[in-house]
Amino acid sequence: MRILLVAYDYPPLNSPQAIRWYYLSRELVRLGVEVHVLAPDLHARGENSLAMPSRVVMHRCDAGGLAGWLSRRQRARPRALVSASPQSPAPKAMQVGSITLNWKGRLQQRLERYLGYWVYPDSRGQWRASAGAALDELIETIRPDVLISSHEPAVTLQLGLQVAGRVGAWFADLGDPVLAGYTPKRWRRRARELEAEVCRVATVVSVTTASTRELLLARHTMDPSKIFVLSQGFDDTLSPAVNLVRKSHPGELHLLYTGRFYPFRDPTALLEAVLELKQVRLTIVAPEVRPEYLAYAAKSDGRIVFLGEQPHAQVLKLQQQCDVLVNIGNALSAQTPGKLYEYLGSGKPILHCHSVEDDPAVGLLDEWRRGWSCANDLASLRIFLTTLVDAPERLYAMLTSDCNTVLAYGWSNLARCLLARCQQVVLVERT
């Protein structure tokens, strides 16, 4: 089996989508698949960059536009200047990552937002021209059995449509809907049309949740067997035994949140609850935190700590050192944060703060019995965290140490499911 993956986000980038395809491509190679990846040539950000999976064949091309220019400029900098940049001492034996953007980062962000008014789906759409040329050449030279487009961004879906007739099977890994609640109004019609065309043309479509699958089936006329769920996962090659024993001192509770904050993922209620409860500590690993969130840390006497962005391997270690992992649900019922699945590999209980009543993560936690759900509001979190500090045995009794309920979400199993589907569609196309 020879697979060509088209992915804007791929290691050494450290984004959620890059992490997803780091594990899937790593496991596919272990299963004997020849994996080629077409990705933009983007500058990696030092120690936070993600390691490249071994034996994956990389094909890089210019990112185009602003991102391409910045990447070329960064590579052109003399190595002496890069190595001579001062290193500040790491507090508490850990280097704190980026929390707020400097002026250069803010300027770049403003330029990208401006480009997003003219380029679909955003500034990353400028990759399409160079990626299209590279993709044409790769299809001729490596002749893949399956082409996979990794969404987001939607430019990878446009590229898949561009060459769908020239490959044996086109696998659209949508993950989330193209038309989502956060899609800008100016692009909503275009997103709906692209989503519909992908669902019509692609050989097979994968999404990360059953609710997203139902949403797409309701929106578009398509064979239900064409779309299946390929969820996010956890690294089951490193997963420890389930450890539901608290490590903090009696009467204390150490919470950890790792992930990103979006307009539809609000941590305000959690921060306010921790600020009120003196026995609770909260560590947050998240890039580019808004100043109003940082203000809570300044008032917490050190009980709320922002570590900024950290390397993925360090994040996994931190997850094993806390008492409870916190997941903040999206205010979008069709989407579930990938961190919820990653947390399963830590063996620690999960507190999921749901923002909508029909959040599918609530049902998942009930099924797994690996954590608890609580409404994402101050009153509910105050009551729940107080109980977790004062009478933890009652809540911990609801959990199970049985791993069988979550083994299906290990990346090795998910890669086997992906490979089986690829083999199935190739067989159908050839016959």
Short mmCIF file of N, CA and C in Angstrom, two decimals, residues 340-428:
data_model
loop_
_atom_site.label_atom_id
_atom_site.label_comp_id
_atom_site.label_asym_id
_atom_site.label_seq_id
_atom_site.Cartn_x
_atom_site.Cartn_y
_atom_site.Cartn_z
N LEU A 340 -9.28 15.42 24.78
CA LEU A 340 -10.04 14.47 25.59
C LEU A 340 -9.53 13.05 25.36
N TYR A 341 -9.22 12.72 24.11
CA TYR A 341 -8.72 11.39 23.79
C TYR A 341 -7.26 11.24 24.20
N GLU A 342 -6.48 12.29 23.99
CA GLU A 342 -5.07 12.24 24.38
C GLU A 342 -4.93 11.99 25.88
N TYR A 343 -5.83 12.59 26.67
CA TYR A 343 -5.79 12.42 28.12
C TYR A 343 -5.89 10.95 28.54
N LEU A 344 -6.53 10.12 27.73
CA LEU A 344 -6.71 8.72 28.10
C LEU A 344 -5.38 8.01 28.30
N GLY A 345 -4.34 8.47 27.60
CA GLY A 345 -3.04 7.84 27.72
C GLY A 345 -2.33 8.13 29.02
N SER A 346 -2.81 9.11 29.78
CA SER A 346 -2.15 9.47 31.04
C SER A 346 -2.54 8.57 32.19
N GLY A 347 -3.69 7.90 32.08
CA GLY A 347 -4.18 7.10 33.18
C GLY A 347 -4.80 7.91 34.30
N LYS A 348 -4.96 9.21 34.11
CA LYS A 348 -5.51 10.09 35.14
C LYS A 348 -6.99 10.39 34.86
N PRO A 349 -7.77 10.66 35.92
CA PRO A 349 -9.18 11.01 35.70
C PRO A 349 -9.32 12.35 35.00
N ILE A 350 -10.42 12.49 34.28
CA ILE A 350 -10.67 13.67 33.45
C ILE A 350 -11.89 14.40 33.97
N LEU A 351 -11.78 15.69 34.10
CA LEU A 351 -12.94 16.54 34.39
C LEU A 351 -13.29 17.29 33.10
N HIS A 352 -14.45 16.98 32.56
CA HIS A 352 -14.89 17.63 31.33
C HIS A 352 -15.91 18.71 31.66
N CYS A 353 -15.62 19.95 31.26
CA CYS A 353 -16.52 21.08 31.49
C CYS A 353 -17.31 21.33 30.21
N HIS A 354 -18.58 20.94 30.21
CA HIS A 354 -19.36 21.05 28.97
C HIS A 354 -20.09 22.38 28.89
N SER A 355 -20.07 22.95 27.69
CA SER A 355 -20.66 24.26 27.44
C SER A 355 -22.00 24.18 26.75
N VAL A 356 -22.36 23.01 26.20
CA VAL A 356 -23.67 22.81 25.56
C VAL A 356 -24.26 21.52 26.11
N GLU A 357 -25.57 21.44 26.14
CA GLU A 357 -26.25 20.30 26.74
C GLU A 357 -26.03 19.01 25.95
N ASP A 358 -25.90 19.13 24.62
CA ASP A 358 -25.75 17.94 23.80
C ASP A 358 -24.29 17.66 23.45
N ASP A 359 -23.38 18.04 24.32
CA ASP A 359 -21.95 17.78 24.12
C ASP A 359 -21.71 16.27 24.10
N PRO A 360 -21.19 15.72 22.99
CA PRO A 360 -20.99 14.26 22.92
C PRO A 360 -19.95 13.74 23.89
N ALA A 361 -19.07 14.61 24.39
CA ALA A 361 -18.04 14.17 25.33
C ALA A 361 -18.64 13.68 26.65
N VAL A 362 -19.80 14.20 27.00
CA VAL A 362 -20.46 13.76 28.24
C VAL A 362 -20.79 12.28 28.14
N GLY A 363 -21.35 11.86 27.02
CA GLY A 363 -21.67 10.45 26.82
C GLY A 363 -20.43 9.58 26.77
N LEU A 364 -19.35 10.09 26.17
CA LEU A 364 -18.11 9.32 26.10
C LEU A 364 -17.55 9.05 27.50
N LEU A 365 -17.54 10.06 28.36
CA LEU A 365 -17.02 9.87 29.70
C LEU A 365 -17.89 8.91 30.51
N ASP A 366 -19.18 8.98 30.30
CA ASP A 366 -20.07 8.02 30.97
C ASP A 366 -19.76 6.59 30.52
N GLU A 367 -19.48 6.44 29.24
CA GLU A 367 -19.16 5.12 28.69
C GLU A 367 -17.81 4.62 29.19
N TRP A 368 -16.82 5.52 29.19
CA TRP A 368 -15.47 5.12 29.57
C TRP A 368 -15.30 4.93 31.08
N ARG A 369 -16.06 5.69 31.86
CA ARG A 369 -15.89 5.76 33.33
C ARG A 369 -14.45 6.12 33.70
N ARG A 370 -13.92 7.09 32.99
CA ARG A 370 -12.56 7.57 33.24
C ARG A 370 -12.56 9.02 33.73
N GLY A 371 -13.71 9.54 34.09
CA GLY A 371 -13.76 10.92 34.57
C GLY A 371 -15.19 11.36 34.82
N TRP A 372 -15.37 12.67 34.96
CA TRP A 372 -16.65 13.24 35.32
C TRP A 372 -16.96 14.42 34.39
N SER A 373 -18.23 14.76 34.30
CA SER A 373 -18.67 15.91 33.53
C SER A 373 -19.31 16.93 34.46
N CYS A 374 -19.10 18.19 34.12
CA CYS A 374 -19.63 19.29 34.92
C CYS A 374 -19.93 20.46 33.99
N ALA A 375 -21.01 21.17 34.26
CA ALA A 375 -21.33 22.34 33.44
C ALA A 375 -20.21 23.38 33.56
N ASN A 376 -19.92 24.03 32.44
CA ASN A 376 -18.84 25.02 32.41
C ASN A 376 -19.35 26.38 32.89
N ASP A 377 -19.75 26.42 34.16
CA ASP A 377 -20.15 27.68 34.78
C ASP A 377 -19.62 27.71 36.21
N LEU A 378 -19.52 28.88 36.78
CA LEU A 378 -18.85 29.05 38.07
C LEU A 378 -19.54 28.26 39.17
N ALA A 379 -20.86 28.35 39.26
CA ALA A 379 -21.58 27.68 40.35
C ALA A 379 -21.36 26.17 40.31
N SER A 380 -21.49 25.57 39.14
CA SER A 380 -21.32 24.12 39.02
C SER A 380 -19.90 23.69 39.33
N LEU A 381 -18.93 24.43 38.82
CA LEU A 381 -17.53 24.08 39.07
C LEU A 381 -17.16 24.28 40.53
N ARG A 382 -17.69 25.28 41.16
CA ARG A 382 -17.41 25.50 42.58
C ARG A 382 -17.87 24.31 43.41
N ILE A 383 -19.10 23.85 43.16
CA ILE A 383 -19.64 22.71 43.91
C ILE A 383 -18.85 21.44 43.62
N PHE A 384 -18.54 21.20 42.34
CA PHE A 384 -17.86 19.96 41.98
C PHE A 384 -16.45 19.93 42.56
N LEU A 385 -15.70 21.01 42.42
CA LEU A 385 -14.31 21.01 42.90
C LEU A 385 -14.26 20.94 44.42
N THR A 386 -15.21 21.55 45.08
CA THR A 386 -15.26 21.46 46.55
C THR A 386 -15.46 20.01 46.97
N THR A 387 -16.36 19.31 46.31
CA THR A 387 -16.59 17.90 46.61
C THR A 387 -15.35 17.07 46.31
N LEU A 388 -14.67 17.39 45.22
CA LEU A 388 -13.47 16.65 44.84
C LEU A 388 -12.35 16.83 45.86
N VAL A 389 -12.31 17.97 46.53
CA VAL A 389 -11.31 18.22 47.56
C VAL A 389 -11.72 17.59 48.89
N ASP A 390 -12.98 17.78 49.29
CA ASP A 390 -13.42 17.37 50.63
C ASP A 390 -13.85 15.91 50.71
N ALA A 391 -14.44 15.37 49.65
CA ALA A 391 -14.93 13.99 49.69
C ALA A 391 -14.60 13.28 48.36
N PRO A 392 -13.32 13.14 48.03
CA PRO A 392 -12.95 12.59 46.72
C PRO A 392 -13.36 11.13 46.55
N GLU A 393 -13.44 10.38 47.67
CA GLU A 393 -13.71 8.94 47.53
C GLU A 393 -15.05 8.66 46.85
N ARG A 394 -16.03 9.52 47.08
CA ARG A 394 -17.34 9.30 46.46
C ARG A 394 -17.25 9.45 44.94
N LEU A 395 -16.50 10.45 44.47
CA LEU A 395 -16.37 10.66 43.03
C LEU A 395 -15.45 9.63 42.38
N TYR A 396 -14.36 9.27 43.09
CA TYR A 396 -13.43 8.29 42.53
C TYR A 396 -14.07 6.91 42.44
N ALA A 397 -15.07 6.64 43.29
CA ALA A 397 -15.75 5.34 43.25
C ALA A 397 -16.53 5.15 41.96
N MET A 398 -16.79 6.24 41.26
CA MET A 398 -17.54 6.17 39.99
C MET A 398 -16.65 5.73 38.83
N LEU A 399 -15.34 5.68 39.05
CA LEU A 399 -14.40 5.43 37.95
C LEU A 399 -14.00 3.96 37.91
N THR A 400 -13.40 3.57 36.79
CA THR A 400 -12.91 2.21 36.64
C THR A 400 -11.46 2.23 36.18
N SER A 401 -10.71 1.21 36.58
CA SER A 401 -9.33 1.07 36.12
C SER A 401 -9.22 0.12 34.93
N ASP A 402 -10.38 -0.32 34.40
CA ASP A 402 -10.42 -1.21 33.25
C ASP A 402 -10.06 -0.43 31.99
N CYS A 403 -9.01 -0.86 31.30
CA CYS A 403 -8.54 -0.16 30.10
C CYS A 403 -9.28 -0.59 28.84
N ASN A 404 -10.04 -1.66 28.90
CA ASN A 404 -10.65 -2.21 27.69
C ASN A 404 -11.59 -1.23 27.01
N THR A 405 -12.22 -0.36 27.80
CA THR A 405 -13.19 0.57 27.21
C THR A 405 -12.54 1.64 26.35
N VAL A 406 -11.23 1.85 26.50
CA VAL A 406 -10.58 2.93 25.77
C VAL A 406 -9.53 2.45 24.76
N LEU A 407 -9.29 1.15 24.70
CA LEU A 407 -8.25 0.64 23.80
C LEU A 407 -8.53 0.98 22.34
N ALA A 408 -9.79 1.11 21.99
CA ALA A 408 -10.14 1.41 20.59
C ALA A 408 -9.61 2.77 20.16
N TYR A 409 -9.28 3.66 21.12
CA TYR A 409 -8.83 5.01 20.80
C TYR A 409 -7.31 5.14 20.79
N GLY A 410 -6.60 4.03 20.93
CA GLY A 410 -5.14 4.08 20.77
C GLY A 410 -4.78 4.34 19.32
N TRP A 411 -3.72 5.11 19.10
CA TRP A 411 -3.35 5.47 17.72
C TRP A 411 -3.02 4.23 16.88
N SER A 412 -2.46 3.20 17.49
CA SER A 412 -2.13 2.00 16.71
C SER A 412 -3.40 1.33 16.19
N ASN A 413 -4.45 1.29 17.02
CA ASN A 413 -5.71 0.70 16.57
C ASN A 413 -6.39 1.58 15.52
N LEU A 414 -6.34 2.90 15.72
CA LEU A 414 -6.94 3.82 14.74
C LEU A 414 -6.24 3.71 13.39
N ALA A 415 -4.92 3.54 13.41
CA ALA A 415 -4.18 3.39 12.15
C ALA A 415 -4.57 2.09 11.45
N ARG A 416 -4.80 1.04 12.22
CA ARG A 416 -5.26 -0.23 11.61
C ARG A 416 -6.62 -0.05 10.96
N CYS A 417 -7.51 0.70 11.63
CA CYS A 417 -8.83 0.97 11.05
C CYS A 417 -8.71 1.78 9.76
N LEU A 418 -7.81 2.77 9.78
CA LEU A 418 -7.59 3.59 8.59
C LEU A 418 -7.04 2.76 7.44
N LEU A 419 -6.07 1.91 7.74
CA LEU A 419 -5.48 1.07 6.70
C LEU A 419 -6.51 0.10 6.14
N ALA A 420 -7.33 -0.48 7.01
CA ALA A 420 -8.36 -1.42 6.54
C ALA A 420 -9.33 -0.72 5.59
N ARG A 421 -9.68 0.53 5.91
CA ARG A 421 -10.60 1.27 5.03
C ARG A 421 -9.93 1.59 3.71
N CYS A 422 -8.65 1.97 3.76
CA CYS A 422 -7.91 2.25 2.53
C CYS A 422 -7.83 1.00 1.65
N GLN A 423 -7.54 -0.14 2.25
CA GLN A 423 -7.46 -1.39 1.50
C GLN A 423 -8.81 -1.73 0.87
N GLN A 424 -9.86 -1.46 1.62
CA GLN A 424 -11.20 -1.76 1.12
C GLN A 424 -11.54 -0.91 -0.11
N VAL A 425 -11.28 0.39 -0.03
CA VAL A 425 -11.65 1.25 -1.16
C VAL A 425 -10.77 1.00 -2.37
N VAL A 426 -9.50 0.66 -2.16
CA VAL A 426 -8.63 0.34 -3.29
C VAL A 426 -9.11 -0.92 -3.99
N LEU A 427 -9.53 -1.93 -3.20
CA LEU A 427 -10.03 -3.16 -3.78
C LEU A 427 -11.29 -2.90 -4.61
N VAL A 428 -12.18 -2.06 -4.05
CA VAL A 428 -13.42 -1.75 -4.77
C VAL A 428 -13.12 -1.01 -6.06
#
